[in-house]
């Protein structure tokens, strides 16, 4: 719960566009989601979505089955406020991804930017991957982004794990094929530069 308190405080005290991970548009994520070729009715979950603008852009693209999950209710509140009426088109789940029970074979696309890298304990990463297995449909897509090997050692004042594309893919195992990986240079609102890596994987269809 220490972690929940941390994140609630962050979103209660900082404007959504002032946090270091803010992006006016999550362009790499959007490009990879579109690259799946999934229809506009695809089930998409943004895990640890916080107050990210990704959901705004997915709604604008016409996607109709969107879920945003985050540990922080304050983060989800900020996103819902920003969306206004459109917030009703999205499912919002305030939960810890290492303990939540998501529906089985529910999602076509799992997206996570800058959440997996906080999971320092192997048992938390294993719990996360078990949830991916449970809730992503066979043949579904998993897009996970963390700090890269040459990224910062901390995010939001918390220590993080850094990954190469192969190391990140290894966390998910052979049932996930690495279709593509990308590096991204992120410029924080305060002017710092951070290297991210994105893994774009497909779950085996059986
Ligand atoms: C660095 S922010 C990234 C937010 C968003 N993905 C983005 O790119 O703008 C990390 C987010 O993960 C959430 N988070 C941290 N640990 C979590 C957990 N165990 N379960 C769910 N969300 C978590 C935080 O509340 C925060 O919103």
Short mmCIF file of C-alpha atoms and ligand atoms in Angstrom, two decimals:
data_model
loop_
_atom_site.label_atom_id
_atom_site.label_comp_id
_atom_site.label_asym_id
_atom_site.label_seq_id
_atom_site.Cartn_x
_atom_site.Cartn_y
_atom_site.Cartn_z
CA UNK A 1 0.00 0.00 0.00
CA UNK A 2 3.03 2.25 0.35
CA UNK A 3 3.12 2.32 -3.41
CA UNK A 4 -0.56 3.29 -3.69
CA UNK A 5 -0.01 6.15 -1.25
CA UNK A 6 2.97 7.30 -3.32
CA UNK A 7 0.98 7.40 -6.55
CA UNK A 8 -2.12 8.98 -5.02
CA UNK A 9 0.07 11.76 -3.65
CA UNK A 10 1.77 12.29 -7.02
CA UNK A 11 -1.54 12.74 -8.84
CA UNK A 12 -3.10 14.80 -6.02
CA UNK A 13 -0.21 17.28 -5.99
CA UNK A 14 0.95 17.49 -9.62
CA UNK A 15 -0.84 18.54 -12.79
CA UNK A 16 -1.12 15.63 -15.25
CA UNK A 17 0.99 17.52 -17.82
CA UNK A 18 3.76 18.29 -15.28
CA UNK A 19 4.78 14.71 -14.43
CA UNK A 20 8.04 13.51 -16.00
CA UNK A 21 6.30 10.79 -18.08
CA UNK A 22 3.73 13.16 -19.65
CA UNK A 23 3.27 12.92 -23.41
CA UNK A 24 0.83 15.19 -25.27
CA UNK A 25 0.33 12.16 -27.54
CA UNK A 26 1.58 8.63 -26.92
CA UNK A 27 2.59 8.36 -30.57
CA UNK A 28 4.72 5.20 -30.47
CA UNK A 29 1.98 3.42 -28.50
CA UNK A 30 -0.69 4.60 -30.95
CA UNK A 31 1.40 3.49 -33.92
CA UNK A 32 1.95 0.03 -32.42
CA UNK A 33 -1.73 -0.37 -31.50
CA UNK A 34 -2.70 0.54 -35.08
CA UNK A 35 -0.01 -1.84 -36.41
CA UNK A 36 -1.93 -4.77 -34.87
CA UNK A 37 -4.62 -4.20 -37.50
CA UNK A 38 -7.22 -4.95 -34.82
CA UNK A 39 -10.70 -3.63 -35.51
CA UNK A 40 -12.19 -0.63 -33.74
CA UNK A 41 -14.15 -3.01 -31.49
CA UNK A 42 -10.95 -4.67 -30.21
CA UNK A 43 -10.71 -4.96 -26.41
CA UNK A 44 -7.81 -2.72 -25.36
CA UNK A 45 -6.50 -2.27 -21.82
CA UNK A 46 -4.02 0.42 -20.81
CA UNK A 47 -2.37 -0.97 -17.69
CA UNK A 48 -1.08 1.71 -15.32
CA UNK A 49 -2.55 4.19 -17.74
CA UNK A 50 -2.63 6.89 -15.07
CA UNK A 51 -3.76 10.18 -16.58
CA UNK A 52 -2.22 9.32 -19.98
CA UNK A 53 -3.66 10.95 -23.10
CA UNK A 54 -3.54 7.59 -24.92
CA UNK A 55 -7.21 6.94 -24.11
CA UNK A 56 -8.23 10.32 -25.60
CA UNK A 57 -6.47 9.50 -28.85
CA UNK A 58 -7.87 5.96 -29.00
CA UNK A 59 -11.41 7.35 -28.54
CA UNK A 60 -10.70 9.91 -31.28
CA UNK A 61 -9.56 7.07 -33.57
CA UNK A 62 -12.93 5.37 -32.96
CA UNK A 63 -11.94 2.46 -30.68
CA UNK A 64 -14.98 1.44 -28.66
CA UNK A 65 -13.85 -1.13 -26.08
CA UNK A 66 -11.32 0.64 -23.88
CA UNK A 67 -10.26 -0.07 -20.29
CA UNK A 68 -7.82 1.99 -18.24
CA UNK A 69 -6.43 0.40 -15.06
CA UNK A 70 -4.33 2.20 -12.48
CA UNK A 71 -3.36 1.88 -8.85
CA UNK A 72 -4.23 5.54 -8.30
CA UNK A 73 -7.87 6.61 -8.18
CA UNK A 74 -6.65 10.24 -8.39
CA UNK A 75 -4.93 9.50 -11.71
CA UNK A 76 -8.10 7.98 -13.16
CA UNK A 77 -10.13 10.90 -11.83
CA UNK A 78 -7.84 13.35 -13.68
CA UNK A 79 -8.25 11.42 -16.95
CA UNK A 80 -12.04 11.20 -16.50
CA UNK A 81 -12.31 14.93 -15.79
CA UNK A 82 -10.32 15.73 -18.90
CA UNK A 83 -12.52 13.49 -21.07
CA UNK A 84 -15.79 14.95 -19.78
CA UNK A 85 -18.79 13.16 -21.34
CA UNK A 86 -16.50 10.78 -23.23
CA UNK A 87 -15.36 9.18 -19.96
CA UNK A 88 -18.54 7.07 -20.05
CA UNK A 89 -17.22 5.25 -23.11
CA UNK A 90 -14.31 3.83 -21.08
CA UNK A 91 -14.11 1.23 -18.28
CA UNK A 92 -12.02 2.46 -15.35
CA UNK A 93 -10.41 0.04 -12.89
CA UNK A 94 -8.59 1.27 -9.77
CA UNK A 95 -6.43 -1.72 -8.83
CA UNK A 96 -2.93 -3.10 -8.40
CA UNK A 97 -1.91 -5.04 -11.51
CA UNK A 98 0.02 -7.56 -9.40
CA UNK A 99 -3.12 -8.63 -7.47
CA UNK A 100 -6.14 -7.76 -9.64
CA UNK A 101 -8.20 -10.55 -11.20
CA UNK A 102 -9.08 -9.53 -14.74
CA UNK A 103 -11.60 -11.43 -16.87
CA UNK A 104 -10.31 -14.40 -18.82
CA UNK A 105 -9.44 -13.96 -22.53
CA UNK A 106 -10.96 -10.49 -22.48
CA UNK A 107 -8.41 -8.27 -24.28
CA UNK A 108 -7.06 -8.17 -27.81
CA UNK A 109 -4.40 -5.62 -26.91
CA UNK A 110 -2.54 -5.10 -23.62
CA UNK A 111 -0.65 -1.81 -23.35
CA UNK A 112 1.71 -0.72 -20.57
CA UNK A 113 4.02 2.27 -20.68
CA UNK A 114 6.28 2.76 -17.66
CA UNK A 115 4.60 0.41 -15.16
CA UNK A 116 6.31 -2.98 -15.53
CA UNK A 117 9.67 -1.37 -14.78
CA UNK A 118 8.56 -0.62 -11.19
CA UNK A 119 8.16 -4.34 -10.45
CA UNK A 120 11.47 -5.08 -8.74
CA UNK A 121 10.39 -8.36 -7.11
CA UNK A 122 10.39 -11.47 -9.33
CA UNK A 123 7.09 -12.64 -7.77
CA UNK A 124 5.41 -9.36 -8.80
CA UNK A 125 6.65 -9.73 -12.37
CA UNK A 126 5.46 -13.34 -12.41
CA UNK A 127 2.03 -12.28 -11.13
CA UNK A 128 1.88 -9.62 -13.85
CA UNK A 129 2.74 -12.11 -16.59
CA UNK A 130 0.17 -14.60 -15.21
CA UNK A 131 -2.47 -11.86 -15.53
CA UNK A 132 -1.38 -11.19 -19.11
CA UNK A 133 -1.81 -14.92 -19.84
CA UNK A 134 -5.22 -15.01 -18.23
CA UNK A 135 -6.73 -11.90 -19.73
CA UNK A 136 -5.14 -11.50 -23.19
CA UNK A 137 -6.81 -13.59 -25.87
CA UNK A 138 -4.71 -16.22 -27.65
CA UNK A 139 -3.38 -14.40 -30.71
CA UNK A 140 -3.66 -11.06 -28.89
CA UNK A 141 -0.98 -8.38 -28.70
CA UNK A 142 1.12 -7.13 -25.80
CA UNK A 143 2.84 -3.76 -25.97
CA UNK A 144 5.08 -3.07 -22.99
CA UNK A 145 7.40 -0.12 -22.60
CA UNK A 146 10.00 0.43 -19.87
CA UNK A 147 13.13 2.47 -19.38
CA UNK A 148 15.83 1.16 -21.69
CA UNK A 149 19.27 -0.04 -20.62
CA UNK A 150 20.53 3.52 -21.03
CA UNK A 151 17.46 5.03 -19.36
CA UNK A 152 17.29 6.56 -15.86
CA UNK A 153 17.61 4.40 -12.74
CA UNK A 154 14.60 6.08 -11.11
CA UNK A 155 11.12 7.21 -12.10
CA UNK A 156 8.94 9.37 -9.85
CA UNK A 157 11.64 9.03 -7.19
CA UNK A 158 11.29 5.22 -7.15
CA UNK A 159 13.95 2.75 -8.30
CA UNK A 160 13.17 1.02 -11.60
CA UNK A 161 14.41 -1.95 -13.59
CA UNK A 162 15.97 -1.14 -16.98
CA UNK A 163 15.67 -3.52 -19.91
CA UNK A 164 17.00 -4.26 -23.35
CA UNK A 165 14.30 -5.45 -25.78
CA UNK A 166 15.50 -9.06 -25.39
CA UNK A 167 15.53 -8.90 -21.59
CA UNK A 168 12.03 -7.44 -21.56
CA UNK A 169 10.75 -10.04 -23.98
CA UNK A 170 12.36 -12.80 -21.86
CA UNK A 171 10.16 -11.76 -18.91
CA UNK A 172 7.14 -12.87 -20.97
CA UNK A 173 8.60 -16.06 -22.37
CA UNK A 174 8.30 -18.12 -25.51
CA UNK A 175 4.51 -17.98 -25.68
CA UNK A 176 4.96 -14.39 -26.84
CA UNK A 177 6.66 -13.69 -30.15
CA UNK A 178 8.59 -10.44 -30.29
CA UNK A 179 7.30 -8.89 -33.52
CA UNK A 180 9.03 -5.56 -33.18
CA UNK A 181 10.93 -3.43 -30.70
CA UNK A 182 11.58 0.28 -30.67
CA UNK A 183 13.59 2.81 -28.74
CA UNK A 184 12.10 6.19 -27.92
CA UNK A 185 13.81 9.31 -26.65
CA UNK A 186 11.33 10.93 -24.29
CA UNK A 187 11.66 14.61 -23.39
CA UNK A 188 10.19 15.31 -19.96
CA UNK A 189 8.27 18.56 -19.31
CA UNK A 190 11.30 19.71 -17.24
CA UNK A 191 13.62 19.20 -20.21
CA UNK A 192 15.34 15.93 -19.25
CA UNK A 193 15.88 13.17 -21.79
CA UNK A 194 14.91 9.56 -21.06
CA UNK A 195 15.39 6.46 -23.19
CA UNK A 196 12.48 4.03 -23.39
CA UNK A 197 12.26 0.62 -25.05
CA UNK A 198 9.01 -0.80 -26.46
CA UNK A 199 8.37 -4.50 -27.02
CA UNK A 200 5.54 -5.37 -29.36
CA UNK A 201 4.67 -9.05 -28.94
CA UNK A 202 1.98 -11.44 -30.08
CA UNK A 203 0.62 -14.19 -27.88
CA UNK A 204 0.62 -17.60 -29.54
CA UNK A 205 -2.82 -18.44 -30.87
CA UNK A 206 -3.12 -21.72 -28.92
C1 LIG B 1 5.26 6.50 -14.77
S1 LIG B 1 3.53 6.43 -14.67
C2 LIG B 1 3.04 6.08 -16.33
C3 LIG B 1 1.59 6.43 -16.60
C4 LIG B 1 1.12 6.19 -18.05
N1 LIG B 1 1.30 4.81 -18.45
C5 LIG B 1 1.81 7.09 -19.03
O1 LIG B 1 2.63 6.63 -19.83
O2 LIG B 1 1.53 8.31 -18.98
C6 LIG B 1 3.28 4.88 -13.85
C7 LIG B 1 1.82 4.60 -13.55
O3 LIG B 1 1.70 3.28 -13.05
C8 LIG B 1 0.78 3.26 -11.98
N2 LIG B 1 1.16 2.09 -11.17
C9 LIG B 1 2.30 1.91 -10.44
N3 LIG B 1 2.30 0.69 -9.88
C10 LIG B 1 1.15 0.09 -10.27
C11 LIG B 1 0.58 -1.18 -10.01
N4 LIG B 1 1.19 -2.08 -9.24
N5 LIG B 1 -0.64 -1.48 -10.56
C12 LIG B 1 -1.27 -0.56 -11.35
N6 LIG B 1 -0.77 0.66 -11.62
C13 LIG B 1 0.42 0.98 -11.10
C14 LIG B 1 0.97 4.61 -11.30
O4 LIG B 1 -0.13 5.00 -10.55
C15 LIG B 1 1.20 5.51 -12.51
O5 LIG B 1 0.00 6.04 -13.02
#
